[in-house]
Amino acid sequence: MLLRVRVTLPDRPGTLGQVARTLGVSGADIVQVVVLERLGGRAVDDFTVVWPGAARVERLLAGLAAIPGVRVDGVWRAIGAPTTTGQDAELLAQIAANPTDGVATLVDAVPGLLAADWAVAAVVPLDWASRDGGGTATVGQASWRAPQPPRLPEVTPLRARSLTAADGTHYAVAPFGRAGLVLVVAREHTEPLTAAAFHSTEVDRLAQLVRAGAVILGDRLDLVGTPPVTTVT
C-alpha cells in the first residue's frame, strides 16, 4: 500500500539520509520526498512510500524514533499516486472544460492531491453570522469515500485553516467566498496508523485551488446544494 510518512528532523547534512536509509531497511520503497518547511534548524518532510501490506508499521516507527532528533508526526495511507503542483493546473483545466460538474470534480480530486480520505463542499446558511454557533452546514457535494452523513467541523466561511476534532480526525477548510460554500477535506484517525494534521502549506494549496475554482465557476457556485427543479407535466 501507499503510505505518507511525515517527520520533523534536524536540518543538517546527513539526517535526511539517515531517515531514507531507515525507511529502506524497514521495507519502505521511497517514491517521493517533499520538504514542507525549513525553519529554526528544523525541517518537516513528507515521504511517500510503497509499504508491504503484510509488514508491521511499528517496525518503521521504531526505526525512525531511534534516529537522534527525529520525530514522526504521522503515518497514514495515501490515495493515488504522488502529487505534483502540475496536477493542480490539470485539475483547474478540467473544471474550466466542464464547469457544470466543476464543484464535483474539485471535491473528488482534492483528497488525492492532499493525501486525505474524503472531501465535501459544505453550504453554510447565509445568515450564519447572526446564529449561535454559526448555523448548521449542509452537504452540497461529497467525494466517493465520504461517510454518510459526513461529520463536519465548524466551517463558518471566514478563512482557510486546519483543525482537529475530538475523535482525532484532521480537517482543512477553505471558503469559496460565495454562497456560503466551503470546501472541507478530512484525514481520519485509523489504528494503527495516525495521520498528521494538515500543514500550513497544504492549507495554502487548498485555498489556492478553491480561489481559482471560484473564479472559473462564478455564478455556478450559487447552484450548489440547490434542489433540482422538477417539471410536472
JSON list of C-alpha atoms in Angstrom, two decimals:
[
{"chain": "A", "resi": 1, "resn": "MET", "atom": "CA", "xyz": [0.00, 0.00, 0.00]},
{"chain": "A", "resi": 2, "resn": "LEU", "atom": "CA", "xyz": [0.98, 3.63, -0.44]},
{"chain": "A", "resi": 3, "resn": "LEU", "atom": "CA", "xyz": [1.81, 5.47, 2.79]},
{"chain": "A", "resi": 4, "resn": "ARG", "atom": "CA", "xyz": [2.59, 9.06, 3.63]},
{"chain": "A", "resi": 5, "resn": "VAL", "atom": "CA", "xyz": [5.20, 9.45, 6.39]},
{"chain": "A", "resi": 6, "resn": "ARG", "atom": "CA", "xyz": [5.73, 12.90, 7.90]},
{"chain": "A", "resi": 7, "resn": "VAL", "atom": "CA", "xyz": [8.80, 13.53, 10.03]},
{"chain": "A", "resi": 8, "resn": "THR", "atom": "CA", "xyz": [10.34, 16.53, 11.74]},
{"chain": "A", "resi": 9, "resn": "LEU", "atom": "CA", "xyz": [14.12, 16.31, 11.71]},
{"chain": "A", "resi": 10, "resn": "PRO", "atom": "CA", "xyz": [17.23, 18.41, 12.32]},
{"chain": "A", "resi": 11, "resn": "ASP", "atom": "CA", "xyz": [18.05, 20.46, 9.23]},
{"chain": "A", "resi": 12, "resn": "ARG", "atom": "CA", "xyz": [21.66, 19.39, 8.97]},
{"chain": "A", "resi": 13, "resn": "PRO", "atom": "CA", "xyz": [23.66, 17.29, 6.50]},
{"chain": "A", "resi": 14, "resn": "GLY", "atom": "CA", "xyz": [23.22, 13.55, 6.88]},
{"chain": "A", "resi": 15, "resn": "THR", "atom": "CA", "xyz": [19.95, 13.44, 8.80]},
{"chain": "A", "resi": 16, "resn": "LEU", "atom": "CA", "xyz": [17.76, 13.14, 5.72]},
{"chain": "A", "resi": 17, "resn": "GLY", "atom": "CA", "xyz": [19.99, 10.30, 4.51]},
{"chain": "A", "resi": 18, "resn": "GLN", "atom": "CA", "xyz": [19.58, 8.51, 7.85]},
{"chain": "A", "resi": 19, "resn": "VAL", "atom": "CA", "xyz": [15.81, 8.75, 7.57]},
{"chain": "A", "resi": 20, "resn": "ALA", "atom": "CA", "xyz": [15.87, 7.47, 3.99]},
{"chain": "A", "resi": 21, "resn": "ARG", "atom": "CA", "xyz": [18.11, 4.54, 4.93]},
{"chain": "A", "resi": 22, "resn": "THR", "atom": "CA", "xyz": [15.87, 3.64, 7.86]},
{"chain": "A", "resi": 23, "resn": "LEU", "atom": "CA", "xyz": [12.82, 3.67, 5.63]},
{"chain": "A", "resi": 24, "resn": "GLY", "atom": "CA", "xyz": [14.58, 1.36, 3.17]},
{"chain": "A", "resi": 25, "resn": "VAL", "atom": "CA", "xyz": [15.79, -1.07, 5.83]},
{"chain": "A", "resi": 26, "resn": "SER", "atom": "CA", "xyz": [12.26, -1.22, 7.26]},
{"chain": "A", "resi": 27, "resn": "GLY", "atom": "CA", "xyz": [10.92, -2.30, 3.88]},
{"chain": "A", "resi": 28, "resn": "ALA", "atom": "CA", "xyz": [9.63, 1.00, 2.50]},
{"chain": "A", "resi": 29, "resn": "ASP", "atom": "CA", "xyz": [10.26, 1.93, -1.14]},
{"chain": "A", "resi": 30, "resn": "ILE", "atom": "CA", "xyz": [10.50, 5.74, -1.33]},
{"chain": "A", "resi": 31, "resn": "VAL", "atom": "CA", "xyz": [8.73, 7.23, -4.35]},
{"chain": "A", "resi": 32, "resn": "GLN", "atom": "CA", "xyz": [8.65, 10.92, -3.37]},
{"chain": "A", "resi": 33, "resn": "VAL", "atom": "CA", "xyz": [10.06, 13.34, -0.80]},
{"chain": "A", "resi": 34, "resn": "VAL", "atom": "CA", "xyz": [8.53, 16.79, -0.26]},
{"chain": "A", "resi": 35, "resn": "VAL", "atom": "CA", "xyz": [10.04, 19.42, 2.06]},
{"chain": "A", "resi": 36, "resn": "LEU", "atom": "CA", "xyz": [7.11, 21.21, 3.73]},
{"chain": "A", "resi": 37, "resn": "GLU", "atom": "CA", "xyz": [9.09, 23.51, 5.99]},
{"chain": "A", "resi": 38, "resn": "ARG", "atom": "CA", "xyz": [12.61, 24.58, 6.96]},
{"chain": "A", "resi": 39, "resn": "LEU", "atom": "CA", "xyz": [12.74, 26.86, 9.98]},
{"chain": "A", "resi": 40, "resn": "GLY", "atom": "CA", "xyz": [14.94, 27.35, 13.03]},
{"chain": "A", "resi": 41, "resn": "GLY", "atom": "CA", "xyz": [17.27, 24.49, 12.26]},
{"chain": "A", "resi": 42, "resn": "ARG", "atom": "CA", "xyz": [14.40, 22.02, 11.81]},
{"chain": "A", "resi": 43, "resn": "ALA", "atom": "CA", "xyz": [12.73, 20.63, 8.71]},
{"chain": "A", "resi": 44, "resn": "VAL", "atom": "CA", "xyz": [9.38, 18.95, 8.10]},
{"chain": "A", "resi": 45, "resn": "ASP", "atom": "CA", "xyz": [9.44, 16.39, 5.29]},
{"chain": "A", "resi": 46, "resn": "ASP", "atom": "CA", "xyz": [6.75, 14.22, 3.73]},
{"chain": "A", "resi": 47, "resn": "PHE", "atom": "CA", "xyz": [7.85, 10.83, 2.38]},
{"chain": "A", "resi": 48, "resn": "THR", "atom": "CA", "xyz": [5.52, 8.90, 0.09]},
{"chain": "A", "resi": 49, "resn": "VAL", "atom": "CA", "xyz": [6.47, 5.23, 0.23]},
{"chain": "A", "resi": 50, "resn": "VAL", "atom": "CA", "xyz": [5.26, 1.89, -1.06]},
{"chain": "A", "resi": 51, "resn": "TRP", "atom": "CA", "xyz": [4.83, -0.27, 2.02]},
{"chain": "A", "resi": 52, "resn": "PRO", "atom": "CA", "xyz": [4.48, -4.09, 2.07]},
{"chain": "A", "resi": 53, "resn": "GLY", "atom": "CA", "xyz": [0.93, -4.80, 3.17]},
{"chain": "A", "resi": 54, "resn": "ALA", "atom": "CA", "xyz": [1.96, -7.64, 5.49]},
{"chain": "A", "resi": 55, "resn": "ALA", "atom": "CA", "xyz": [4.68, -5.66, 7.28]},
{"chain": "A", "resi": 56, "resn": "ARG", "atom": "CA", "xyz": [4.01, -4.05, 10.65]},
{"chain": "A", "resi": 57, "resn": "VAL", "atom": "CA", "xyz": [4.19, -0.28, 10.74]},
{"chain": "A", "resi": 58, "resn": "GLU", "atom": "CA", "xyz": [5.52, -0.43, 14.31]},
{"chain": "A", "resi": 59, "resn": "ARG", "atom": "CA", "xyz": [8.87, -1.59, 12.91]},
{"chain": "A", "resi": 60, "resn": "LEU", "atom": "CA", "xyz": [9.06, 1.53, 10.77]},
{"chain": "A", "resi": 61, "resn": "LEU", "atom": "CA", "xyz": [8.14, 3.81, 13.68]},
{"chain": "A", "resi": 62, "resn": "ALA", "atom": "CA", "xyz": [10.71, 2.22, 15.97]},
{"chain": "A", "resi": 63, "resn": "GLY", "atom": "CA", "xyz": [13.47, 2.64, 13.40]},
{"chain": "A", "resi": 64, "resn": "LEU", "atom": "CA", "xyz": [12.70, 6.32, 12.86]},
{"chain": "A", "resi": 65, "resn": "ALA", "atom": "CA", "xyz": [12.40, 7.01, 16.59]},
{"chain": "A", "resi": 66, "resn": "ALA", "atom": "CA", "xyz": [15.92, 5.65, 17.07]},
{"chain": "A", "resi": 67, "resn": "ILE", "atom": "CA", "xyz": [17.42, 8.46, 14.94]},
{"chain": "A", "resi": 68, "resn": "PRO", "atom": "CA", "xyz": [18.57, 11.33, 17.21]},
{"chain": "A", "resi": 69, "resn": "GLY", "atom": "CA", "xyz": [16.41, 14.43, 16.84]},
{"chain": "A", "resi": 70, "resn": "VAL", "atom": "CA", "xyz": [13.81, 12.82, 14.53]},
{"chain": "A", "resi": 71, "resn": "ARG", "atom": "CA", "xyz": [10.11, 12.94, 15.41]},
{"chain": "A", "resi": 72, "resn": "VAL", "atom": "CA", "xyz": [7.39, 11.09, 13.49]},
{"chain": "A", "resi": 73, "resn": "ASP", "atom": "CA", "xyz": [4.41, 13.44, 13.05]},
{"chain": "A", "resi": 74, "resn": "GLY", "atom": "CA", "xyz": [2.20, 10.95, 11.25]},
{"chain": "A", "resi": 75, "resn": "VAL", "atom": "CA", "xyz": [1.93, 7.82, 9.14]},
{"chain": "A", "resi": 76, "resn": "TRP", "atom": "CA", "xyz": [-1.20, 7.31, 7.09]},
{"chain": "A", "resi": 77, "resn": "ARG", "atom": "CA", "xyz": [-2.49, 5.73, 3.92]},
{"chain": "A", "resi": 78, "resn": "ALA", "atom": "CA", "xyz": [-2.19, 7.89, 0.80]},
{"chain": "A", "resi": 79, "resn": "ILE", "atom": "CA", "xyz": [-4.74, 7.84, -2.01]},
{"chain": "A", "resi": 80, "resn": "GLY", "atom": "CA", "xyz": [-3.46, 7.57, -5.57]},
{"chain": "A", "resi": 81, "resn": "ALA", "atom": "CA", "xyz": [-0.05, 8.45, -6.94]},
{"chain": "A", "resi": 82, "resn": "PRO", "atom": "CA", "xyz": [2.42, 11.00, -5.52]},
{"chain": "A", "resi": 83, "resn": "THR", "atom": "CA", "xyz": [1.30, 14.50, -6.34]},
{"chain": "A", "resi": 84, "resn": "THR", "atom": "CA", "xyz": [2.95, 17.48, -8.02]},
{"chain": "A", "resi": 85, "resn": "THR", "atom": "CA", "xyz": [1.90, 21.08, -8.46]},
{"chain": "A", "resi": 86, "resn": "GLY", "atom": "CA", "xyz": [1.33, 20.33, -12.14]},
{"chain": "A", "resi": 87, "resn": "GLN", "atom": "CA", "xyz": [-1.70, 18.30, -11.15]},
{"chain": "A", "resi": 88, "resn": "ASP", "atom": "CA", "xyz": [-3.28, 21.43, -9.68]},
{"chain": "A", "resi": 89, "resn": "ALA", "atom": "CA", "xyz": [-3.19, 23.11, -13.08]},
{"chain": "A", "resi": 90, "resn": "GLU", "atom": "CA", "xyz": [-4.59, 19.98, -14.73]},
{"chain": "A", "resi": 91, "resn": "LEU", "atom": "CA", "xyz": [-7.47, 19.90, -12.24]},
{"chain": "A", "resi": 92, "resn": "LEU", "atom": "CA", "xyz": [-8.34, 23.54, -12.88]},
{"chain": "A", "resi": 93, "resn": "ALA", "atom": "CA", "xyz": [-8.26, 22.87, -16.62]},
{"chain": "A", "resi": 94, "resn": "GLN", "atom": "CA", "xyz": [-10.76, 20.04, -16.13]},
{"chain": "A", "resi": 95, "resn": "ILE", "atom": "CA", "xyz": [-13.03, 22.35, -14.14]},
{"chain": "A", "resi": 96, "resn": "ALA", "atom": "CA", "xyz": [-12.85, 25.00, -16.85]},
{"chain": "A", "resi": 97, "resn": "ALA", "atom": "CA", "xyz": [-13.60, 22.43, -19.56]},
{"chain": "A", "resi": 98, "resn": "ASN", "atom": "CA", "xyz": [-16.71, 21.17, -17.76]},
{"chain": "A", "resi": 99, "resn": "PRO", "atom": "CA", "xyz": [-17.92, 23.88, -15.35]},
{"chain": "A", "resi": 100, "resn": "THR", "atom": "CA", "xyz": [-21.31, 22.21, -14.91]},
{"chain": "A", "resi": 101, "resn": "ASP", "atom": "CA", "xyz": [-19.61, 19.50, -12.86]},
{"chain": "A", "resi": 102, "resn": "GLY", "atom": "CA", "xyz": [-16.86, 21.78, -11.61]},
{"chain": "A", "resi": 103, "resn": "VAL", "atom": "CA", "xyz": [-17.52, 21.57, -7.87]},
{"chain": "A", "resi": 104, "resn": "ALA", "atom": "CA", "xyz": [-17.97, 17.80, -8.02]},
{"chain": "A", "resi": 105, "resn": "THR", "atom": "CA", "xyz": [-14.69, 17.49, -9.94]},
{"chain": "A", "resi": 106, "resn": "LEU", "atom": "CA", "xyz": [-12.86, 19.57, -7.35]},
{"chain": "A", "resi": 107, "resn": "VAL", "atom": "CA", "xyz": [-14.35, 17.66, -4.41]},
{"chain": "A", "resi": 108, "resn": "ASP", "atom": "CA", "xyz": [-13.44, 14.29, -5.94]},
{"chain": "A", "resi": 109, "resn": "ALA", "atom": "CA", "xyz": [-9.88, 15.30, -6.80]},
{"chain": "A", "resi": 110, "resn": "VAL", "atom": "CA", "xyz": [-8.73, 17.12, -3.66]},
{"chain": "A", "resi": 111, "resn": "PRO", "atom": "CA", "xyz": [-8.40, 14.06, -1.36]},
{"chain": "A", "resi": 112, "resn": "GLY", "atom": "CA", "xyz": [-5.88, 12.53, -3.75]},
{"chain": "A", "resi": 113, "resn": "LEU", "atom": "CA", "xyz": [-3.90, 15.76, -4.02]},
{"chain": "A", "resi": 114, "resn": "LEU", "atom": "CA", "xyz": [-3.65, 16.21, -0.25]},
{"chain": "A", "resi": 115, "resn": "ALA", "atom": "CA", "xyz": [-3.36, 12.56, 0.85]},
{"chain": "A", "resi": 116, "resn": "ALA", "atom": "CA", "xyz": [-6.74, 12.82, 2.57]},
{"chain": "A", "resi": 117, "resn": "ASP", "atom": "CA", "xyz": [-9.63, 10.40, 3.00]},
{"chain": "A", "resi": 118, "resn": "TRP", "atom": "CA", "xyz": [-12.58, 12.43, 1.75]},
{"chain": "A", "resi": 119, "resn": "ALA", "atom": "CA", "xyz": [-13.89, 15.89, 0.97]},
{"chain": "A", "resi": 120, "resn": "VAL", "atom": "CA", "xyz": [-17.21, 17.71, 0.81]},
{"chain": "A", "resi": 121, "resn": "ALA", "atom": "CA", "xyz": [-18.46, 21.07, -0.40]},
{"chain": "A", "resi": 122, "resn": "ALA", "atom": "CA", "xyz": [-20.49, 22.31, 2.57]},
{"chain": "A", "resi": 123, "resn": "VAL", "atom": "CA", "xyz": [-23.07, 25.10, 2.39]},
{"chain": "A", "resi": 124, "resn": "VAL", "atom": "CA", "xyz": [-23.27, 27.42, 5.41]},
{"chain": "A", "resi": 125, "resn": "PRO", "atom": "CA", "xyz": [-26.52, 29.41, 5.90]},
{"chain": "A", "resi": 126, "resn": "LEU", "atom": "CA", "xyz": [-26.20, 32.94, 4.56]},
{"chain": "A", "resi": 127, "resn": "ASP", "atom": "CA", "xyz": [-27.23, 34.33, 7.96]},
{"chain": "A", "resi": 128, "resn": "TRP", "atom": "CA", "xyz": [-24.64, 32.21, 9.81]},
{"chain": "A", "resi": 129, "resn": "ALA", "atom": "CA", "xyz": [-23.07, 35.27, 11.47]},
{"chain": "A", "resi": 130, "resn": "SER", "atom": "CA", "xyz": [-26.31, 36.05, 13.34]},
{"chain": "A", "resi": 131, "resn": "ARG", "atom": "CA", "xyz": [-26.80, 32.49, 14.60]},
{"chain": "A", "resi": 132, "resn": "ASP", "atom": "CA", "xyz": [-25.40, 30.87, 17.72]},
{"chain": "A", "resi": 133, "resn": "GLY", "atom": "CA", "xyz": [-22.55, 28.60, 16.65]},
{"chain": "A", "resi": 134, "resn": "GLY", "atom": "CA", "xyz": [-22.72, 29.83, 13.05]},
{"chain": "A", "resi": 135, "resn": "GLY", "atom": "CA", "xyz": [-25.63, 27.62, 12.00]},
{"chain": "A", "resi": 136, "resn": "THR", "atom": "CA", "xyz": [-25.67, 24.10, 10.65]},
{"chain": "A", "resi": 137, "resn": "ALA", "atom": "CA", "xyz": [-23.90, 23.40, 7.34]},
{"chain": "A", "resi": 138, "resn": "THR", "atom": "CA", "xyz": [-25.41, 21.11, 4.75]},
{"chain": "A", "resi": 139, "resn": "VAL", "atom": "CA", "xyz": [-23.55, 18.99, 2.19]},
{"chain": "A", "resi": 140, "resn": "GLY", "atom": "CA", "xyz": [-23.74, 20.19, -1.41]},
{"chain": "A", "resi": 141, "resn": "GLN", "atom": "CA", "xyz": [-21.24, 17.71, -2.93]},
{"chain": "A", "resi": 142, "resn": "ALA", "atom": "CA", "xyz": [-19.32, 14.79, -1.41]},
{"chain": "A", "resi": 143, "resn": "SER", "atom": "CA", "xyz": [-16.42, 12.68, -2.64]},
{"chain": "A", "resi": 144, "resn": "TRP", "atom": "CA", "xyz": [-16.97, 8.96, -3.14]},
{"chain": "A", "resi": 145, "resn": "ARG", "atom": "CA", "xyz": [-15.30, 7.95, 0.14]},
{"chain": "A", "resi": 146, "resn": "ALA", "atom": "CA", "xyz": [-17.11, 10.45, 2.34]},
{"chain": "A", "resi": 147, "resn": "PRO", "atom": "CA", "xyz": [-19.12, 8.91, 5.21]},
{"chain": "A", "resi": 148, "resn": "GLN", "atom": "CA", "xyz": [-22.89, 9.22, 5.18]},
{"chain": "A", "resi": 149, "resn": "PRO", "atom": "CA", "xyz": [-23.62, 11.63, 6.66]},
{"chain": "A", "resi": 150, "resn": "PRO", "atom": "CA", "xyz": [-20.22, 13.33, 6.74]},
{"chain": "A", "resi": 151, "resn": "ARG", "atom": "CA", "xyz": [-19.00, 14.52, 10.13]},
{"chain": "A", "resi": 152, "resn": "LEU", "atom": "CA", "xyz": [-18.41, 18.23, 9.63]},
{"chain": "A", "resi": 153, "resn": "PRO", "atom": "CA", "xyz": [-16.34, 20.52, 11.86]},
{"chain": "A", "resi": 154, "resn": "GLU", "atom": "CA", "xyz": [-17.10, 24.20, 12.43]},
{"chain": "A", "resi": 155, "resn": "VAL", "atom": "CA", "xyz": [-16.95, 25.59, 8.88]},
{"chain": "A", "resi": 156, "resn": "THR", "atom": "CA", "xyz": [-18.10, 29.20, 9.11]},
{"chain": "A", "resi": 157, "resn": "PRO", "atom": "CA", "xyz": [-16.60, 30.73, 5.94]},
{"chain": "A", "resi": 158, "resn": "LEU", "atom": "CA", "xyz": [-14.11, 33.24, 7.27]},
{"chain": "A", "resi": 159, "resn": "ARG", "atom": "CA", "xyz": [-10.69, 31.93, 6.27]},
{"chain": "A", "resi": 160, "resn": "ALA", "atom": "CA", "xyz": [-8.77, 28.84, 5.22]},
{"chain": "A", "resi": 161, "resn": "ARG", "atom": "CA", "xyz": [-7.49, 26.90, 8.23]},
{"chain": "A", "resi": 162, "resn": "SER", "atom": "CA", "xyz": [-6.79, 23.46, 9.69]},
{"chain": "A", "resi": 163, "resn": "LEU", "atom": "CA", "xyz": [-8.39, 21.96, 12.78]},
{"chain": "A", "resi": 164, "resn": "THR", "atom": "CA", "xyz": [-8.63, 18.67, 14.63]},
{"chain": "A", "resi": 165, "resn": "ALA", "atom": "CA", "xyz": [-11.82, 17.14, 16.06]},
{"chain": "A", "resi": 166, "resn": "ALA", "atom": "CA", "xyz": [-12.12, 15.36, 19.39]},
{"chain": "A", "resi": 167, "resn": "ASP", "atom": "CA", "xyz": [-12.10, 11.95, 17.64]},
{"chain": "A", "resi": 168, "resn": "GLY", "atom": "CA", "xyz": [-8.71, 12.69, 16.09]},
{"chain": "A", "resi": 169, "resn": "THR", "atom": "CA", "xyz": [-9.96, 13.49, 12.59]},
{"chain": "A", "resi": 170, "resn": "HIS", "atom": "CA", "xyz": [-7.92, 16.27, 10.96]},
{"chain": "A", "resi": 171, "resn": "TYR", "atom": "CA", "xyz": [-9.66, 18.80, 8.73]},
{"chain": "A", "resi": 172, "resn": "ALA", "atom": "CA", "xyz": [-8.64, 21.54, 6.32]},
{"chain": "A", "resi": 173, "resn": "VAL", "atom": "CA", "xyz": [-11.33, 24.03, 5.30]},
{"chain": "A", "resi": 174, "resn": "ALA", "atom": "CA", "xyz": [-11.30, 26.78, 2.69]},
{"chain": "A", "resi": 175, "resn": "PRO", "atom": "CA", "xyz": [-14.18, 29.13, 1.79]},
{"chain": "A", "resi": 176, "resn": "PHE", "atom": "CA", "xyz": [-15.12, 29.87, -1.81]},
{"chain": "A", "resi": 177, "resn": "GLY", "atom": "CA", "xyz": [-16.11, 33.39, -0.78]},
{"chain": "A", "resi": 178, "resn": "ARG", "atom": "CA", "xyz": [-19.54, 32.96, -2.32]},
{"chain": "A", "resi": 179, "resn": "ALA", "atom": "CA", "xyz": [-22.93, 31.47, -1.41]},
{"chain": "A", "resi": 180, "resn": "GLY", "atom": "CA", "xyz": [-21.67, 30.26, 1.98]},
{"chain": "A", "resi": 181, "resn": "LEU", "atom": "CA", "xyz": [-19.77, 27.48, 0.23]},
{"chain": "A", "resi": 182, "resn": "VAL", "atom": "CA", "xyz": [-16.79, 25.90, 1.99]},
{"chain": "A", "resi": 183, "resn": "LEU", "atom": "CA", "xyz": [-14.55, 23.03, 0.89]},
{"chain": "A", "resi": 184, "resn": "VAL", "atom": "CA", "xyz": [-13.84, 20.58, 3.73]},
{"chain": "A", "resi": 185, "resn": "VAL", "atom": "CA", "xyz": [-11.09, 17.93, 3.47]},
{"chain": "A", "resi": 186, "resn": "ALA", "atom": "CA", "xyz": [-10.59, 15.22, 6.10]},
{"chain": "A", "resi": 187, "resn": "ARG", "atom": "CA", "xyz": [-7.94, 12.77, 7.26]},
{"chain": "A", "resi": 188, "resn": "GLU", "atom": "CA", "xyz": [-9.42, 10.20, 9.61]},
{"chain": "A", "resi": 189, "resn": "HIS", "atom": "CA", "xyz": [-7.71, 8.52, 12.55]},
{"chain": "A", "resi": 190, "resn": "THR", "atom": "CA", "xyz": [-7.49, 4.80, 11.79]},
{"chain": "A", "resi": 191, "resn": "GLU", "atom": "CA", "xyz": [-5.48, 2.47, 14.02]},
{"chain": "A", "resi": 192, "resn": "PRO", "atom": "CA", "xyz": [-2.66, 1.50, 13.85]},
{"chain": "A", "resi": 193, "resn": "LEU", "atom": "CA", "xyz": [-1.95, 4.46, 11.55]},
{"chain": "A", "resi": 194, "resn": "THR", "atom": "CA", "xyz": [-2.07, 8.04, 12.78]},
{"chain": "A", "resi": 195, "resn": "ALA", "atom": "CA", "xyz": [-2.49, 10.79, 10.19]},
{"chain": "A", "resi": 196, "resn": "ALA", "atom": "CA", "xyz": [-0.71, 14.10, 10.58]},
{"chain": "A", "resi": 197, "resn": "ALA", "atom": "CA", "xyz": [-2.62, 17.35, 10.79]},
{"chain": "A", "resi": 198, "resn": "PHE", "atom": "CA", "xyz": [-2.78, 19.45, 7.63]},
{"chain": "A", "resi": 199, "resn": "HIS", "atom": "CA", "xyz": [0.36, 21.55, 7.32]},
{"chain": "A", "resi": 200, "resn": "SER", "atom": "CA", "xyz": [0.08, 25.25, 6.58]},
{"chain": "A", "resi": 201, "resn": "THR", "atom": "CA", "xyz": [1.47, 24.66, 3.08]},
{"chain": "A", "resi": 202, "resn": "GLU", "atom": "CA", "xyz": [-1.32, 22.14, 2.44]},
{"chain": "A", "resi": 203, "resn": "VAL", "atom": "CA", "xyz": [-3.95, 24.60, 3.68]},
{"chain": "A", "resi": 204, "resn": "ASP", "atom": "CA", "xyz": [-2.47, 27.26, 1.38]},
{"chain": "A", "resi": 205, "resn": "ARG", "atom": "CA", "xyz": [-2.60, 24.84, -1.55]},
{"chain": "A", "resi": 206, "resn": "LEU", "atom": "CA", "xyz": [-6.23, 24.04, -0.84]},
{"chain": "A", "resi": 207, "resn": "ALA", "atom": "CA", "xyz": [-7.08, 27.74, -0.55]},
{"chain": "A", "resi": 208, "resn": "GLN", "atom": "CA", "xyz": [-5.41, 28.48, -3.90]},
{"chain": "A", "resi": 209, "resn": "LEU", "atom": "CA", "xyz": [-7.37, 25.71, -5.63]},
{"chain": "A", "resi": 210, "resn": "VAL", "atom": "CA", "xyz": [-10.62, 26.92, -4.11]},
{"chain": "A", "resi": 211, "resn": "ARG", "atom": "CA", "xyz": [-9.98, 30.55, -5.06]},
{"chain": "A", "resi": 212, "resn": "ALA", "atom": "CA", "xyz": [-9.08, 29.60, -8.63]},
{"chain": "A", "resi": 213, "resn": "GLY", "atom": "CA", "xyz": [-12.10, 27.30, -8.84]},
{"chain": "A", "resi": 214, "resn": "ALA", "atom": "CA", "xyz": [-14.35, 30.11, -7.63]},
{"chain": "A", "resi": 215, "resn": "VAL", "atom": "CA", "xyz": [-13.06, 32.43, -10.36]},
{"chain": "A", "resi": 216, "resn": "ILE", "atom": "CA", "xyz": [-13.68, 29.78, -13.02]},
{"chain": "A", "resi": 217, "resn": "LEU", "atom": "CA", "xyz": [-17.14, 28.77, -11.81]},
{"chain": "A", "resi": 218, "resn": "GLY", "atom": "CA", "xyz": [-18.51, 32.18, -10.83]},
{"chain": "A", "resi": 219, "resn": "ASP", "atom": "CA", "xyz": [-22.32, 32.18, -10.60]},
{"chain": "A", "resi": 220, "resn": "ARG", "atom": "CA", "xyz": [-22.48, 28.38, -10.84]},
{"chain": "A", "resi": 221, "resn": "LEU", "atom": "CA", "xyz": [-21.43, 28.23, -7.19]},
{"chain": "A", "resi": 222, "resn": "ASP", "atom": "CA", "xyz": [-24.81, 29.68, -6.24]},
{"chain": "A", "resi": 223, "resn": "LEU", "atom": "CA", "xyz": [-26.44, 26.47, -7.50]},
{"chain": "A", "resi": 224, "resn": "VAL", "atom": "CA", "xyz": [-24.51, 24.08, -5.25]},
{"chain": "A", "resi": 225, "resn": "GLY", "atom": "CA", "xyz": [-26.88, 22.46, -2.80]},
{"chain": "A", "resi": 226, "resn": "THR", "atom": "CA", "xyz": [-29.93, 23.91, -4.52]},
{"chain": "A", "resi": 227, "resn": "PRO", "atom": "CA", "xyz": [-32.62, 21.25, -5.04]},
{"chain": "A", "resi": 228, "resn": "PRO", "atom": "CA", "xyz": [-33.29, 20.48, -8.71]},
{"chain": "A", "resi": 229, "resn": "VAL", "atom": "CA", "xyz": [-36.44, 21.92, -10.26]},
{"chain": "A", "resi": 230, "resn": "THR", "atom": "CA", "xyz": [-38.96, 19.22, -11.12]},
{"chain": "A", "resi": 231, "resn": "THR", "atom": "CA", "xyz": [-41.26, 19.91, -14.04]},
{"chain": "A", "resi": 232, "resn": "VAL", "atom": "CA", "xyz": [-44.75, 18.44, -13.72]},
{"chain": "A", "resi": 233, "resn": "THR", "atom": "CA", "xyz": [-46.43, 17.52, -16.98]}
]
